[in-house]
Coordinates of C-alpha atoms and ligand atoms in Angstrom, one line a residue:
Chain A
M149 CA 59.1 -8.0 -32.1
A150 CA 57.6 -4.7 -33.1
V151 CA 55.5 -4.7 -29.9
F152 CA 58.6 -4.2 -27.8
D153 CA 59.9 -1.4 -29.9
P154 CA 60.5 1.2 -27.1
V155 CA 59.3 4.1 -29.2
K156 CA 56.0 2.3 -29.9
V157 CA 55.6 1.3 -26.2
A158 CA 56.3 4.9 -25.1
F159 CA 53.7 6.1 -27.6
F160 CA 51.2 3.6 -26.4
V161 CA 51.7 4.6 -22.8
E162 CA 51.3 8.2 -23.8
V163 CA 48.0 7.6 -25.5
L164 CA 46.8 5.4 -22.6
V165 CA 47.7 8.0 -19.9
S166 CA 46.1 10.8 -21.8
G167 CA 43.0 8.6 -22.2
L168 CA 42.9 7.7 -18.5
L169 CA 43.3 11.4 -17.6
S170 CA 40.2 12.4 -19.5
G171 CA 38.5 9.3 -18.2
I172 CA 38.8 10.6 -14.7
L173 CA 36.9 13.7 -15.8
Y174 CA 34.1 11.6 -17.3
A175 CA 34.1 9.7 -14.0
L176 CA 33.6 13.0 -12.1
V177 CA 30.4 13.8 -14.1
A178 CA 29.2 10.2 -13.9
L179 CA 29.6 10.3 -10.1
G180 CA 27.0 13.1 -10.0
F181 CA 24.5 10.8 -11.8
V182 CA 25.2 7.8 -9.7
L183 CA 24.9 9.7 -6.4
I184 CA 21.5 11.1 -7.2
F185 CA 20.2 7.8 -8.7
K186 CA 21.3 5.8 -5.7
A187 CA 19.7 8.0 -3.1
S188 CA 16.5 9.0 -4.9
G189 CA 16.0 6.6 -7.8
V190 CA 16.0 9.7 -10.1
F191 CA 17.8 9.5 -13.3
N192 CA 19.1 13.0 -13.3
F193 CA 19.2 14.2 -16.9
A194 CA 20.1 17.7 -15.6
Q195 CA 23.6 16.7 -14.4
G196 CA 25.1 18.2 -17.6
A197 CA 23.2 21.4 -17.2
M198 CA 24.4 21.6 -13.6
V199 CA 28.0 21.4 -14.8
L200 CA 27.3 24.2 -17.3
V201 CA 25.7 26.5 -14.7
A202 CA 28.4 25.7 -12.2
G203 CA 31.1 26.5 -14.8
L204 CA 29.4 29.8 -15.9
A205 CA 28.9 31.0 -12.3
L206 CA 32.5 30.1 -11.5
V207 CA 34.2 31.7 -14.5
R208 CA 32.1 34.9 -14.6
T209 CA 32.5 35.7 -10.9
L210 CA 36.2 34.8 -11.1
N211 CA 36.8 37.1 -14.1
W212 CA 34.9 39.9 -12.5
L213 CA 36.5 39.6 -9.0
E214 CA 40.0 39.0 -10.4
A215 CA 40.2 42.6 -11.5
H216 CA 39.6 43.9 -8.0
L217 CA 41.1 41.3 -5.7
P218 CA 44.2 39.2 -5.3
F219 CA 43.8 36.0 -7.4
W220 CA 43.5 33.4 -4.6
L221 CA 40.9 35.5 -2.8
A222 CA 38.9 36.0 -6.0
L223 CA 39.1 32.2 -6.7
L224 CA 38.0 31.4 -3.2
L225 CA 35.0 33.8 -3.4
A226 CA 34.1 32.6 -6.9
L227 CA 34.1 29.0 -5.7
S228 CA 32.0 29.9 -2.7
F229 CA 29.6 31.7 -4.9
A230 CA 29.3 28.7 -7.2
G231 CA 28.8 26.5 -4.1
A232 CA 26.1 28.7 -2.8
L233 CA 24.4 28.7 -6.1
M234 CA 24.4 24.9 -6.4
T235 CA 23.1 24.6 -2.9
G236 CA 20.3 27.0 -3.8
I237 CA 19.5 24.9 -6.9
A238 CA 19.5 21.8 -4.8
W239 CA 17.1 23.4 -2.3
A240 CA 14.7 24.5 -5.1
V241 CA 14.8 21.2 -6.8
E242 CA 14.0 19.3 -3.6
R243 CA 11.3 21.8 -2.5
F244 CA 9.5 22.4 -5.7
V245 CA 10.1 19.3 -7.8
L246 CA 11.0 16.2 -5.8
R247 CA 8.8 16.8 -2.9
K248 CA 5.8 17.3 -5.2
L249 CA 6.6 14.2 -7.2
V250 CA 7.2 11.7 -4.4
N251 CA 5.7 8.3 -5.4
Q252 CA 5.4 9.2 -9.0
T253 CA 6.8 6.9 -11.5
A254 CA 10.5 6.9 -12.4
L255 CA 9.4 8.2 -15.8
A256 CA 7.7 11.3 -14.4
L257 CA 10.8 12.1 -12.4
F258 CA 13.0 11.6 -15.4
M259 CA 10.8 14.0 -17.4
A260 CA 11.0 16.5 -14.5
T261 CA 14.8 16.4 -14.7
I262 CA 14.5 17.2 -18.4
G263 CA 12.4 20.2 -17.4
I264 CA 15.1 21.2 -14.9
T265 CA 17.7 20.9 -17.6
F266 CA 16.0 23.4 -19.8
V267 CA 15.4 25.8 -17.0
L268 CA 19.0 25.6 -15.9
E269 CA 20.5 26.0 -19.4
G270 CA 18.2 28.8 -20.2
L271 CA 18.5 30.8 -17.0
G272 CA 22.2 30.0 -16.7
Q273 CA 23.0 31.5 -20.1
Q274 CA 20.5 34.4 -19.6
I275 CA 22.2 35.4 -16.4
F276 CA 25.9 34.6 -17.0
G277 CA 26.1 34.9 -20.8
A278 CA 26.4 32.5 -23.6
Q279 CA 29.9 32.9 -25.0
V280 CA 33.0 30.9 -24.6
Y281 CA 34.8 31.9 -21.4
K282 CA 38.4 31.1 -20.8
L283 CA 38.8 29.7 -17.3
D284 CA 42.1 29.8 -15.4
I285 CA 42.0 28.5 -11.9
G286 CA 45.7 28.8 -11.5
L287 CA 46.7 25.3 -12.6
P288 CA 50.0 25.1 -14.5
R289 CA 49.7 24.2 -18.2
D290 CA 53.1 23.2 -19.4
N291 CA 54.0 20.1 -21.3
I292 CA 56.5 17.9 -19.5
F293 CA 58.3 14.7 -20.3
A294 CA 57.9 12.0 -17.7
L295 CA 59.5 8.5 -17.3
E296 CA 62.6 9.6 -19.1
S297 CA 64.6 6.8 -17.4
L298 CA 62.2 4.2 -18.8
F299 CA 61.7 5.5 -22.3
D300 CA 64.1 7.3 -24.5
G301 CA 62.9 10.9 -24.5
G302 CA 60.2 10.1 -22.0
I303 CA 56.5 10.5 -22.6
L304 CA 54.7 13.8 -23.2
L305 CA 52.2 14.9 -20.6
N306 CA 50.3 18.0 -19.9
T307 CA 50.5 19.2 -16.3
L308 CA 47.0 20.6 -16.5
D309 CA 45.8 17.1 -17.1
L310 CA 47.9 15.8 -14.3
W311 CA 46.6 18.4 -11.8
S312 CA 43.0 17.8 -13.0
A313 CA 43.4 14.1 -12.3
L314 CA 44.8 14.8 -8.9
L315 CA 42.0 17.1 -8.1
A316 CA 39.4 14.6 -9.3
A317 CA 41.1 11.8 -7.3
A318 CA 41.0 14.0 -4.2
I319 CA 37.3 14.6 -4.6
V320 CA 36.6 11.0 -5.2
G321 CA 38.6 10.2 -2.0
A322 CA 36.7 12.8 0.0
L323 CA 33.4 11.4 -1.2
A324 CA 34.3 7.9 -0.4
F325 CA 35.3 9.0 3.1
F326 CA 32.1 10.9 3.5
F327 CA 29.9 8.0 2.4
Q328 CA 31.8 5.4 4.4
W329 CA 32.6 7.1 7.6
T330 CA 30.2 9.9 8.5
R331 CA 26.7 9.7 10.0
T332 CA 25.1 11.5 7.1
G333 CA 27.0 9.4 4.6
R334 CA 25.7 6.2 6.3
A335 CA 22.2 7.7 6.2
L336 CA 22.5 8.3 2.4
R337 CA 23.6 4.7 1.8
A338 CA 20.7 3.5 3.9
V339 CA 18.3 5.5 1.9
A340 CA 19.9 4.2 -1.3
D341 CA 19.3 0.7 -0.1
D342 CA 15.7 1.0 1.2
H343 CA 13.8 4.3 1.3
S344 CA 11.0 3.0 3.4
A345 CA 13.2 1.3 6.0
A346 CA 15.3 4.4 6.2
Q347 CA 12.2 6.5 6.9
S348 CA 11.1 4.0 9.5
V349 CA 14.2 4.6 11.6
G350 CA 13.7 8.4 11.3
I351 CA 16.0 9.4 8.5
P352 CA 14.1 12.3 6.7
L353 CA 14.0 11.6 3.0
T354 CA 13.6 15.2 2.0
R355 CA 16.7 16.2 3.8
V356 CA 18.7 13.3 2.3
W357 CA 17.6 14.3 -1.2
F358 CA 18.7 17.9 -0.6
I359 CA 22.1 16.8 0.7
V360 CA 22.6 14.5 -2.3
W361 CA 21.7 17.2 -4.8
V362 CA 24.1 19.6 -3.0
V363 CA 26.9 16.9 -3.2
A364 CA 26.1 16.4 -6.9
G365 CA 26.2 20.2 -7.4
L366 CA 29.6 20.4 -5.8
V367 CA 30.9 17.6 -8.0
A368 CA 29.5 19.5 -10.9
I369 CA 31.6 22.5 -9.9
A370 CA 34.7 20.4 -9.8
A371 CA 33.9 18.9 -13.1
A372 CA 33.3 22.3 -14.6
A373 CA 36.5 23.7 -13.1
V374 CA 38.7 21.0 -14.7
W375 CA 36.8 20.7 -18.0
G376 CA 36.5 24.4 -18.2
S377 CA 40.3 24.9 -17.7
K378 CA 40.8 22.5 -20.5
V379 CA 38.3 23.5 -23.2
G380 CA 36.9 26.8 -21.8
V381 CA 33.4 27.3 -20.3
Q382 CA 30.8 27.0 -23.0
F383 CA 27.6 25.3 -23.9
S384 CA 29.4 22.3 -25.2
L385 CA 30.2 21.3 -21.6
V386 CA 26.7 19.8 -21.7
Y387 CA 27.9 17.4 -24.4
V388 CA 30.9 16.4 -22.4
A389 CA 28.5 15.6 -19.6
L390 CA 26.6 13.4 -22.0
K391 CA 29.7 11.2 -22.2
A392 CA 28.9 10.3 -18.6
L393 CA 25.8 8.4 -19.8
P394 CA 27.8 5.6 -21.5
V395 CA 30.1 5.7 -18.6
I396 CA 27.4 4.8 -16.1
I397 CA 25.9 2.3 -18.4
V398 CA 29.3 0.6 -18.5
G399 CA 30.0 1.0 -14.8
G400 CA 26.5 0.4 -13.5
L401 CA 24.0 3.0 -12.4
T402 CA 24.3 2.2 -8.8
S403 CA 28.0 1.8 -8.3
V404 CA 30.4 4.5 -7.2
P405 CA 33.5 2.5 -8.0
G406 CA 31.7 1.5 -11.3
A407 CA 31.4 5.2 -12.2
I408 CA 35.1 5.7 -11.7
L409 CA 36.3 2.5 -13.5
G410 CA 33.8 3.1 -16.2
G411 CA 35.1 6.6 -16.7
L412 CA 38.7 5.3 -16.9
L413 CA 37.7 2.5 -19.3
I414 CA 35.9 4.7 -21.7
G415 CA 38.5 7.5 -21.5
A416 CA 41.4 5.1 -22.3
G417 CA 39.3 3.0 -24.7
E418 CA 38.3 5.8 -26.9
K419 CA 41.8 7.3 -27.2
L420 CA 43.4 4.0 -28.0
A421 CA 40.6 3.2 -30.5
E422 CA 41.1 6.5 -32.1
V423 CA 44.8 6.1 -32.4
Y424 CA 45.1 2.5 -33.3
L425 CA 41.8 1.8 -35.2
G426 CA 41.2 5.3 -36.5
P427 CA 43.4 5.0 -39.5
S428 CA 41.7 1.9 -40.8
L429 CA 38.2 2.9 -39.8
G430 CA 38.4 6.5 -41.0
G431 CA 38.9 8.4 -37.7
G432 CA 36.4 10.2 -35.6
I433 CA 36.0 7.1 -33.5
E434 CA 36.5 9.1 -30.3
H435 CA 33.0 10.6 -30.8
W436 CA 31.0 7.4 -31.0
F437 CA 33.2 4.8 -29.4
A438 CA 31.8 5.3 -25.9
Y439 CA 28.2 4.8 -27.1
V440 CA 29.1 1.6 -29.0
V441 CA 30.8 0.2 -25.9
A442 CA 27.7 1.1 -23.8
L443 CA 25.4 -0.6 -26.3
V444 CA 27.5 -3.8 -26.1
V445 CA 27.4 -3.7 -22.3
L446 CA 23.7 -3.2 -22.4
L447 CA 23.3 -6.2 -24.6
V448 CA 25.6 -8.4 -22.6
R449 CA 25.2 -7.2 -19.0
P450 CA 22.4 -4.7 -18.7
Q451 CA 23.1 -3.9 -15.1
G452 CA 26.6 -2.7 -16.0
L453 CA 29.9 -4.1 -14.9
F454 CA 29.4 -3.2 -11.2
G455 CA 25.7 -2.3 -10.8
D456 CA 23.0 -4.4 -9.3
R457 CA 20.0 -2.8 -10.8
I458 CA 18.8 -3.2 -14.3
I459 CA 18.3 0.0 -16.2
E460 CA 14.8 0.1 -17.4
R461 CA 13.6 1.7 -20.6
I462 CA 13.7 5.4 -20.4
Chain B
M30 CA 1.0 15.8 31.4
Q31 CA 0.7 13.4 34.3
R32 CA 1.0 9.7 33.5
L33 CA 2.7 6.7 34.9
E34 CA 0.5 5.8 37.9
Q35 CA 1.6 2.3 38.7
G36 CA -0.9 -0.5 37.9
E37 CA -3.4 -1.3 40.5
G38 CA -3.9 -5.0 41.0
E39 CA -3.9 -7.8 38.6
S40 CA -5.8 -6.1 35.9
G41 CA -2.6 -4.1 35.4
R42 CA -4.5 -1.2 34.0
L43 CA -1.7 1.3 33.5
S44 CA -2.0 4.7 31.8
P45 CA -1.8 4.2 28.1
I46 CA 1.3 5.1 26.1
L47 CA -0.6 4.8 22.9
T48 CA -4.2 5.4 22.1
V49 CA -5.6 4.9 18.6
N50 CA -9.1 6.4 18.5
N51 CA -11.5 5.4 15.7
I52 CA -9.2 5.8 12.7
E53 CA -10.0 5.4 9.1
V54 CA -7.3 4.8 6.5
V55 CA -7.7 5.3 2.8
Y56 CA -5.3 4.2 0.1
D57 CA -5.0 6.0 -3.2
H58 CA -7.9 8.3 -2.2
V59 CA -10.4 5.5 -2.8
A60 CA -9.7 2.2 -1.0
L61 CA -11.0 2.3 2.5
V62 CA -8.9 -0.2 4.4
L63 CA -9.3 0.6 8.1
K64 CA -12.9 1.4 9.0
G65 CA -12.8 2.9 12.5
V66 CA -10.1 1.1 14.5
S67 CA -9.5 1.9 18.1
L68 CA -6.9 0.3 20.4
T69 CA -4.8 1.1 23.4
V70 CA -1.3 0.0 24.5
P71 CA -0.6 0.5 28.2
E72 CA 2.7 1.9 29.4
R73 CA 5.1 -1.1 29.5
G74 CA 2.5 -3.3 27.8
V75 CA 2.9 -5.9 25.1
V76 CA -0.2 -5.9 23.0
A77 CA -0.9 -8.2 20.0
L78 CA -2.7 -7.1 16.9
L79 CA -4.0 -10.2 15.2
G80 CA -5.7 -11.1 12.0
A81 CA -5.4 -13.0 8.7
N82 CA -3.5 -11.5 5.8
G83 CA -5.1 -8.4 4.4
A84 CA -6.9 -7.6 7.6
G85 CA -5.2 -4.3 8.0
K86 CA -2.5 -4.9 10.7
T87 CA 0.4 -3.4 8.7
T88 CA -1.9 -0.5 7.7
A89 CA -2.7 0.2 11.3
L90 CA 1.0 0.2 12.4
R91 CA 1.9 2.4 9.5
A92 CA -0.9 4.8 10.4
I93 CA 0.6 5.1 13.9
S94 CA 4.2 5.6 12.7
N95 CA 3.2 8.0 10.0
L96 CA 4.7 5.8 7.3
L97 CA 1.5 5.7 5.2
K98 CA 2.4 8.6 2.9
G99 CA 5.1 6.6 1.1
E100 CA 2.3 4.0 0.3
R101 CA -0.1 6.7 -0.9
G102 CA -2.3 6.1 2.2
E103 CA -3.8 8.6 4.5
V104 CA -5.6 8.7 7.8
T105 CA -8.9 10.4 7.0
K106 CA -10.6 10.2 10.4
G107 CA -9.9 9.7 14.1
S108 CA -6.9 10.5 16.2
I109 CA -3.7 8.9 17.5
T110 CA -2.1 9.9 20.8
F111 CA 1.4 8.8 21.9
A112 CA 2.7 9.6 25.4
G113 CA -0.2 12.1 25.9
E114 CA 0.2 14.1 22.7
R115 CA -1.5 14.0 19.3
V116 CA 1.0 12.5 16.8
D117 CA -1.1 11.9 13.7
R118 CA 0.3 14.9 11.8
L119 CA 4.0 14.3 12.6
T120 CA 6.7 13.1 10.3
P121 CA 8.2 9.6 11.0
N122 CA 11.4 11.4 12.0
N123 CA 9.6 13.4 14.7
L124 CA 7.8 10.4 16.0
V125 CA 11.1 8.4 16.3
R126 CA 12.5 11.3 18.3
R127 CA 9.6 11.1 20.7
G128 CA 10.3 7.4 21.2
C129 CA 8.0 5.5 18.9
I130 CA 9.5 3.4 16.1
Q131 CA 8.3 0.8 13.7
V132 CA 10.1 -2.5 12.7
L133 CA 8.8 -3.1 9.2
E134 CA 7.3 -6.3 8.0
G135 CA 9.9 -8.4 6.3
R136 CA 12.7 -7.0 8.5
R137 CA 14.0 -4.7 5.8
C138 CA 17.7 -4.4 6.9
F139 CA 19.9 -2.3 4.7
G140 CA 21.4 -5.2 2.7
H141 CA 24.6 -3.3 1.5
L142 CA 25.4 -2.1 5.0
T143 CA 27.1 -4.2 7.6
I144 CA 25.2 -5.3 10.7
E145 CA 27.0 -2.7 12.8
E146 CA 26.2 0.1 10.3
N147 CA 22.6 -1.0 10.2
L148 CA 22.5 -0.7 14.0
L149 CA 24.1 2.7 13.8
T150 CA 21.5 4.0 11.4
G151 CA 19.0 3.4 14.1
A152 CA 20.8 6.1 16.1
Y153 CA 20.3 8.7 13.4
T154 CA 17.8 10.8 15.3
R155 CA 19.7 10.8 18.6
P156 CA 21.2 14.1 19.8
D157 CA 23.6 12.5 22.3
G158 CA 27.1 12.0 21.3
A159 CA 29.2 9.1 19.9
A160 CA 30.2 7.8 23.4
A161 CA 26.6 7.2 24.4
I162 CA 25.8 5.6 21.1
R163 CA 28.9 3.3 21.5
R164 CA 27.7 2.2 24.9
D165 CA 24.2 1.4 23.6
L166 CA 25.7 -0.5 20.7
D167 CA 27.6 -2.7 23.2
H168 CA 24.4 -3.1 25.1
I169 CA 22.6 -4.4 21.9
Y170 CA 25.4 -6.8 21.3
E171 CA 24.9 -8.2 24.8
T172 CA 21.2 -8.7 24.1
F173 CA 21.9 -10.2 20.7
P174 CA 25.3 -12.0 21.0
R175 CA 24.8 -13.4 17.4
L176 CA 24.9 -9.9 16.1
R177 CA 28.3 -9.2 17.6
Q178 CA 29.7 -12.2 15.8
R179 CA 28.2 -10.9 12.6
R180 CA 28.9 -7.2 13.0
T181 CA 31.1 -6.9 10.0
S182 CA 28.9 -9.0 7.7
L183 CA 26.7 -7.3 5.1
A184 CA 23.1 -7.6 6.4
G185 CA 22.0 -8.9 3.1
Y186 CA 24.0 -12.1 3.7
V187 CA 23.0 -13.1 7.2
S188 CA 20.2 -15.5 8.2
G189 CA 16.6 -14.5 8.5
G190 CA 16.7 -14.7 12.3
E191 CA 19.8 -12.6 12.4
Q192 CA 18.2 -10.1 10.1
Q193 CA 15.1 -9.9 12.4
M194 CA 17.5 -9.3 15.4
C195 CA 19.3 -6.7 13.4
A196 CA 16.0 -4.9 12.6
I197 CA 14.9 -5.0 16.3
G198 CA 18.4 -3.9 17.4
R199 CA 18.4 -1.1 14.9
A200 CA 15.1 0.1 16.3
L201 CA 16.4 -0.1 19.8
M202 CA 19.3 2.1 18.9
S203 CA 16.9 5.0 18.8
K204 CA 16.1 4.5 22.5
P205 CA 12.4 4.0 22.0
R206 CA 9.7 3.9 24.6
M207 CA 7.6 1.9 22.2
I208 CA 8.3 -0.5 19.3
L209 CA 5.7 -1.3 16.6
L210 CA 6.7 -4.8 15.5
D211 CA 5.3 -6.1 12.3
E212 CA 5.2 -9.9 11.9
P213 CA 8.5 -10.8 13.5
S214 CA 7.8 -14.5 13.0
M215 CA 7.5 -14.2 9.2
G216 CA 9.4 -16.8 7.4
L217 CA 11.4 -18.0 10.5
A218 CA 11.7 -21.5 11.9
P219 CA 9.7 -22.1 15.1
Q220 CA 12.7 -22.2 17.5
V221 CA 14.0 -18.9 16.0
V222 CA 10.5 -17.4 16.5
E223 CA 10.6 -18.5 20.2
E224 CA 14.0 -16.9 20.5
I225 CA 12.8 -13.6 19.0
F226 CA 9.7 -13.5 21.2
A227 CA 11.8 -14.3 24.3
I228 CA 13.9 -11.3 23.5
V229 CA 10.9 -9.1 23.1
R230 CA 9.7 -10.2 26.5
E231 CA 13.1 -9.5 28.0
L232 CA 13.3 -6.1 26.5
N233 CA 9.8 -5.4 27.8
L234 CA 10.5 -6.5 31.4
R235 CA 14.1 -5.3 31.7
E236 CA 14.0 -2.0 29.8
G237 CA 10.3 -1.2 29.9
V238 CA 9.8 -0.9 26.2
S239 CA 6.2 -1.2 25.2
F240 CA 5.3 -3.3 22.1
L241 CA 2.5 -3.4 19.7
L242 CA 2.9 -6.7 17.9
A243 CA 1.2 -7.4 14.6
E244 CA 1.1 -11.1 14.0
Q245 CA -0.6 -13.9 12.0
N246 CA 0.9 -16.4 14.4
T247 CA -1.9 -16.0 16.9
R248 CA -0.8 -18.8 19.3
M249 CA 2.7 -17.4 19.7
A250 CA 1.6 -13.8 19.9
L251 CA -1.0 -14.5 22.6
K252 CA 1.6 -16.5 24.6
Y253 CA 3.8 -13.4 24.9
A254 CA 1.3 -10.5 24.9
T255 CA -0.8 -9.4 27.8
Y256 CA -3.7 -8.1 25.7
G257 CA -4.9 -8.8 22.2
Y258 CA -7.0 -7.3 19.4
I259 CA -8.3 -9.2 16.4
L260 CA -8.8 -7.3 13.1
E261 CA -11.0 -8.5 10.4
T262 CA -11.3 -6.6 7.1
G263 CA -10.4 -3.3 8.7
R264 CA -12.4 -3.6 11.9
V265 CA -11.6 -4.7 15.4
V266 CA -13.9 -7.7 15.9
M267 CA -12.7 -8.8 19.3
D268 CA -10.3 -7.7 22.1
G269 CA -9.4 -8.8 25.6
P270 CA -6.6 -10.0 27.9
A271 CA -4.4 -12.5 26.2
E272 CA -5.1 -15.2 28.7
A273 CA -8.8 -15.0 28.2
M274 CA -8.3 -14.9 24.5
R275 CA -6.2 -18.0 24.4
E276 CA -9.1 -19.9 26.1
N277 CA -11.8 -18.3 24.0
D278 CA -13.7 -20.7 21.7
D279 CA -14.2 -18.0 19.1
V280 CA -10.5 -17.3 19.0
K281 CA -9.7 -21.0 18.8
E282 CA -12.2 -21.2 16.0
F283 CA -10.7 -18.1 14.4
Y284 CA -7.3 -19.5 14.6
I285 CA -8.3 -22.8 13.1
G286 CA -10.4 -20.9 10.6
R287 CA -14.2 -20.4 10.3
A288 CA -16.1 -23.0 8.5
D289 CA -18.6 -20.6 7.0
A290 CA -17.8 -17.2 5.6
Q291 CA -14.1 -17.3 6.3
G292 CA -13.5 -20.7 4.7
A293 CA -12.1 -19.5 1.5
N294 CA -10.2 -16.8 3.2
F295 CA -8.5 -19.2 5.5
R296 CA -7.2 -21.3 2.7
N297 CA -5.5 -18.2 1.4
V298 CA -4.0 -17.6 4.8
K299 CA -2.6 -21.1 4.9
T300 CA -1.0 -21.0 1.4
Y301 CA 0.2 -17.5 2.0
R302 CA 2.0 -18.6 5.2
R303 CA 3.4 -21.6 3.5
R304 CA 4.6 -19.4 0.7
K305 CA 6.2 -16.9 3.1
R306 CA 8.0 -19.7 4.9
W307 CA 9.4 -21.2 1.7
L308 CA 10.3 -18.0 0.0
S309 CA 12.2 -16.3 2.8
Ligands
ATP87 N1 -0.2 0.6 -0.7 C1 -1.5 0.1 -0.8 N2 -2.3 0.6 -1.7 C2 -3.6 0.0 -1.8 N3 -4.1 -0.9 -1.0 C3 -3.2 -1.4 -0.1 C4 -1.9 -0.9 0.1 N4 -1.3 -1.6 1.1 C5 -2.2 -2.5 1.5 N5 -3.4 -2.4 0.9 C6 -4.6 -3.1 1.1 O1 -5.0 -2.9 2.4 C7 -5.5 -4.1 3.0 C8 -4.8 -4.4 4.3 O2 -3.4 -4.6 4.1 P1 -2.4 -4.8 5.2 O3 -1.0 -4.9 4.6 O4 -2.5 -3.7 6.2 O5 -2.8 -6.2 5.8 P2 -2.0 -7.1 6.9 O6 -3.0 -7.4 7.9 O7 -0.8 -6.5 7.3 O8 -1.7 -8.4 6.1 P3 -0.4 -9.4 6.1 O9 -0.7 -10.3 7.3 O10 -0.5 -10.1 4.8 O11 0.8 -8.5 6.3 C9 -5.3 -5.2 2.0 O12 -6.5 -5.5 1.4 C10 -4.4 -4.6 1.0 O13 -4.7 -5.1 -0.3
MG88 MG1 1.2 -6.9 7.2

């Protein structure tokens, strides 16, 4: 009986939707991991640091330019600057790290990305500052009530979350198109399938790695823009990015749809668990729920729900 | 660079498209695997590179196509000339652009891509536009009608013969002058092997593509090639026109296996072959 109490259903939907919305953001970060792992077999620990650096570059240039230029122009320039910076990072990583480490073990490459993490975090904060910066990219942030015809009083939504979700969905759509239908996208998928065969038909691996790190960098900018709008640009973005780890374990390291669904699953799951199990388990579930789910998935289905490669010990 | 004088007489001695001159290959800086190999492929020729497993056939092809680096191998001595130019310091990408492409042992189609997408990846290096690529794709489908039927299937799920056709078709999409074909017969039923070799001959005659064919299947390779080399532990131990080789007692003996030193080796070859056939 109680299940169909409209107030309770409305509340459930509200929790679910807000969970799904933050899940989309997890998915965005997870996508960066998956892209790099598929194309180069590198487990990129630095994805979180890339989000941080992208966010810092974006917010600092935006705040500075805003004072002198119309907002939209400042935003455009700040985004371009962040894009150029991420491209530069991709170039440097390919040129000075990946190229030197071709044929090394996955562990050596993983260690290298830990090194990249420290360099990015250190330099990023050195150059752009280490405080909390408020980011406003012009997305509205009012609370609205939706589905009023369905539920009495509707459900409470934040438009910032809605816009973020739309933006994330657009990016995912653009990536899907890029991978499925362009020549370069096809080449990236070929490399992900079989490095050596891709090389044999003349696809240059170094170029593919560069492109994939650029794409991961752009995804990092998007993730930083939406997360930053929500919680401000600060060092803790790195921890948000850590949430992407359980997401890819759940979704599978090699699967783009897996990253997206994994993100939604974890986002919704942790919110629902917090609200419905929190009272009996003492709260704070949100912070560890994702890792427990990941652990269970690792035990039951180590390749993730959609992946086809087993994650080896790292 | 002048080349392409037509062959004079039955010896068919055309100017070479590929010359490998006394190369040595080392893996991991220590394992010397090719110990001075020289061979020549004439323009529009089909040349067989024969030998038991571990003889160094794949290594020789990878040395030519510059695909050794990924295997931690290196050409430490000698030179390789393709179409009149030294190519031993090029990238695979650059060599494919010049018209020399390798079809890897074991076919190596992109399993998560459709047959058509696989074929299109072969056109990656081509500067000409989508229309020309479409036309050539159609042309490949005429050569391999079975690929047209399977064009939307994932390459990982088609038969071994279809995968081999896909791998050859993919190489053809780069518009090569020469294909380095590594063990096309591997793991395929005899009639499928015939079919593949017949297509190789057709491509050679009709489109003038040269082939260097690494094979353990000596009989089949010598049936379709015009010239052959036999490798043994990293050295060329015999070469000659295919016809002469087919009749040669040593070759027959080699093919049946040598009683003395090679005895143990030959057993390996046989079980290896059998394993290959059953596993793939
Ligand atoms: N990546 C590598 N690192 C070290 N040694 C290698 C490597 N690849 C091949 N070898 C060695 O080089 C030798 C020649 O191998 P290769 O693969 O060229 O032989 P093959 O004639 O192609 O044999 P098969 O008919 O089995 O394909 C073998 O002894 C092999 O063990
Ligand atoms: Mg071989």
